[in-house]
PDB file of C-alpha atoms in Angstrom:
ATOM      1  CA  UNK A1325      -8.311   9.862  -8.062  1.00  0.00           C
ATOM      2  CA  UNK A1326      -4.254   9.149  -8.573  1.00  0.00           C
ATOM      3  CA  UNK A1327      -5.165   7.244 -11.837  1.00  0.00           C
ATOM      4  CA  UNK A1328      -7.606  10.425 -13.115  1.00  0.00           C
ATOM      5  CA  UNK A1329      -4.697  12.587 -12.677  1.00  0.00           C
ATOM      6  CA  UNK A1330      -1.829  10.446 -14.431  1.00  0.00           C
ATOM      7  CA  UNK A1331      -4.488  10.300 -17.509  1.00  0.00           C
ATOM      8  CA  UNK A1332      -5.165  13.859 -17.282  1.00  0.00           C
ATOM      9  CA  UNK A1333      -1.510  14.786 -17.514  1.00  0.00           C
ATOM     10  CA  UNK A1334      -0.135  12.112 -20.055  1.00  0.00           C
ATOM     11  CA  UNK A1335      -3.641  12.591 -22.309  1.00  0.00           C
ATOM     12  CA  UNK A1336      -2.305  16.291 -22.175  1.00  0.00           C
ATOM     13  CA  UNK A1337       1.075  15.812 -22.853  1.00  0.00           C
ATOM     14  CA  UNK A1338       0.204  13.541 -26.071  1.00  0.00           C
ATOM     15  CA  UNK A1339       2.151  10.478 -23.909  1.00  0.00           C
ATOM     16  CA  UNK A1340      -1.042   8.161 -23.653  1.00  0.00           C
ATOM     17  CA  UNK A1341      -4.271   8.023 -24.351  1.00  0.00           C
ATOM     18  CA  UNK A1342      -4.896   5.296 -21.588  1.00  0.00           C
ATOM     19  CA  UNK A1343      -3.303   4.836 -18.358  1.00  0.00           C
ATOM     20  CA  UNK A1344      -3.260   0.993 -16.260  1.00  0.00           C
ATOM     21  CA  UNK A1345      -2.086   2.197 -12.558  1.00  0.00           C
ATOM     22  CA  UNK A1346      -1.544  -0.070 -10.003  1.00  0.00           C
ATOM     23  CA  UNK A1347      -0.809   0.661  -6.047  1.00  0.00           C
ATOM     24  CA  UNK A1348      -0.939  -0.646  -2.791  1.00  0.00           C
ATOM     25  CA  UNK A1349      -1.099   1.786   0.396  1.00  0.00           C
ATOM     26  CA  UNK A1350      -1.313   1.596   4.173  1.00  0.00           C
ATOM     27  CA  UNK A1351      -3.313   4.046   5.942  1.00  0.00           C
ATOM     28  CA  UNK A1352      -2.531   5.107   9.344  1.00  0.00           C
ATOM     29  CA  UNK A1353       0.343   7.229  11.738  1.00  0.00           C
ATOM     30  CA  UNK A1354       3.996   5.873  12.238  1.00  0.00           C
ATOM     31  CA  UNK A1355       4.692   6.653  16.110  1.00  0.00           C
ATOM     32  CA  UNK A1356       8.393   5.383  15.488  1.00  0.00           C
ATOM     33  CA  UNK A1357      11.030   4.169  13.151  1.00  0.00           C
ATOM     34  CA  UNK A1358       9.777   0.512  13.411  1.00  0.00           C
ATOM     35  CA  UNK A1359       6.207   1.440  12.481  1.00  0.00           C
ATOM     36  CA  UNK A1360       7.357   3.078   9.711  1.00  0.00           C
ATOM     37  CA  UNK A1361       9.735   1.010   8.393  1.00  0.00           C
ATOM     38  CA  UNK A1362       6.558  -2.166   8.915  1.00  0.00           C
ATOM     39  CA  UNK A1363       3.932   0.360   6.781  1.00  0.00           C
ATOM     40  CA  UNK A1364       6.832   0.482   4.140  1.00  0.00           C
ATOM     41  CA  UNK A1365       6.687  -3.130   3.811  1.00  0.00           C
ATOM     42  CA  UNK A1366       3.274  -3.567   4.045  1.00  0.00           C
ATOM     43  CA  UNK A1367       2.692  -0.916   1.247  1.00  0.00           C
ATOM     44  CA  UNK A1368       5.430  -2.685  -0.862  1.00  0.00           C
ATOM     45  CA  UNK A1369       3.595  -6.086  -0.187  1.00  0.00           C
ATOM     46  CA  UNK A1370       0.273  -4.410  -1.023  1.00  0.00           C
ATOM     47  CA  UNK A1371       1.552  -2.936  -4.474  1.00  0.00           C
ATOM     48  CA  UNK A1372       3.119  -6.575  -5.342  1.00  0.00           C
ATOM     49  CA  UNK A1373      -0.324  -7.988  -4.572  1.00  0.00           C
ATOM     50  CA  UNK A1374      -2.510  -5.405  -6.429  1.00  0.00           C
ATOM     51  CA  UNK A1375       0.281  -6.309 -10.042  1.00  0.00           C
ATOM     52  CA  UNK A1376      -0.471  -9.960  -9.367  1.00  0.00           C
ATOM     53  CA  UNK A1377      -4.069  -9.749  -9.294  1.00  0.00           C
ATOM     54  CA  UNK A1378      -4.441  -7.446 -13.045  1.00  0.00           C
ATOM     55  CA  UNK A1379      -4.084  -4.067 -14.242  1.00  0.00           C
ATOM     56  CA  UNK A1380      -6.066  -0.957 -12.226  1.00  0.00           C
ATOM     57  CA  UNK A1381      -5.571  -2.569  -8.691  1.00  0.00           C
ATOM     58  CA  UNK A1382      -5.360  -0.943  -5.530  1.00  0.00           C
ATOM     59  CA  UNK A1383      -4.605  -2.487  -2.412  1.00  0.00           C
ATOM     60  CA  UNK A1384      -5.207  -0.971   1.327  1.00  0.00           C
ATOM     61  CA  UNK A1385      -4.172  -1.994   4.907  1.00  0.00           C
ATOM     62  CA  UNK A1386      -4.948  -0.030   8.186  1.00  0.00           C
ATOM     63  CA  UNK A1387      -2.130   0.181   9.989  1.00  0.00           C
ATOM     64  CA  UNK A1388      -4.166  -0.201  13.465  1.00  0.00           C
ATOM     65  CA  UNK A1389      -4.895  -3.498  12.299  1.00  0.00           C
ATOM     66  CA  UNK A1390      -1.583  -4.142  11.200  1.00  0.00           C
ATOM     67  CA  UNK A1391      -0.046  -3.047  14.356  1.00  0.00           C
ATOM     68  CA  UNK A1392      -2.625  -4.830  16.246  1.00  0.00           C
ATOM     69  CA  UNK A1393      -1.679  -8.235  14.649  1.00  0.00           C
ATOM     70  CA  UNK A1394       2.271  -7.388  15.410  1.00  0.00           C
ATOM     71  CA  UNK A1395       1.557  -6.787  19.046  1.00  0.00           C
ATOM     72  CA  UNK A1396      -0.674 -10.156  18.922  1.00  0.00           C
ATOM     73  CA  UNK A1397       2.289 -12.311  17.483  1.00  0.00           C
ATOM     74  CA  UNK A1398       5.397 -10.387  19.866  1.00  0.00           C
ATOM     75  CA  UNK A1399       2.783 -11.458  22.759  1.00  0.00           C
ATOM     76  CA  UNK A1400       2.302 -14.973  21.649  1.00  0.00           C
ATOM     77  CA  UNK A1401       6.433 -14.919  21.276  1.00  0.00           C
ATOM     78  CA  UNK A1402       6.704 -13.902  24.591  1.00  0.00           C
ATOM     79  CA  UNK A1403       5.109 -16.269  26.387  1.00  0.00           C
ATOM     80  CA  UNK A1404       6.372 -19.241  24.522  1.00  0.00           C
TER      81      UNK A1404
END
C-alpha cells in the first residue's frame, strides 16, 4: 500500500514512472522507553535486511515475539 502511494504521487508529479521501495517494520505497543528504543532497532535491522535481499522488500517482526525472546535471554542471564 506505501509503495502504491509513492508511485501514485511521483507518476503524478512527472518524478518516476517506477518506484523500488524497500522497508522493514515492527508491529506491536512500546510500554516504555526501552521497548521503544528495541522496536527502533529491530525496524532498522529489518529495513537493512529487506535492501540486502533485492529491490521491493518488506520485512516484519511482532514485537510480542521480540519482547518474548528479550525476557527469555535476561532470564537465562540471570540465572547464570
Amino acid at each position: 500500500m506505501i509503495k502504491k502511494h509513492l508511485e501514485e504521487i511521483l507518476i503524478e508529479e512527472g518524478s518516476a514512472d517506477r518506484v523500488n521501495f524497500s522497508g522493514g517494520y515492527v508491529c506491536g505497543n512500546a510500554r516504555l522507553n526501552d521497548d521503544l528504543r528495541l522496536m527502533m532497532s529491530q525496524a532498522d535491522a529489518n529495513l537493512y535486511k529487506a535492501k540486502n535481499t533485492g529491490k521491493n522488500r518488506y520485512i516484519g517482526t511482532d514485537y510480542s515475539r521480540l519482547a518474548a525472546e528479550r525476557t527469555d535471554r535476561n532470564t537465562v542471564d540471570i540465572l547464570k
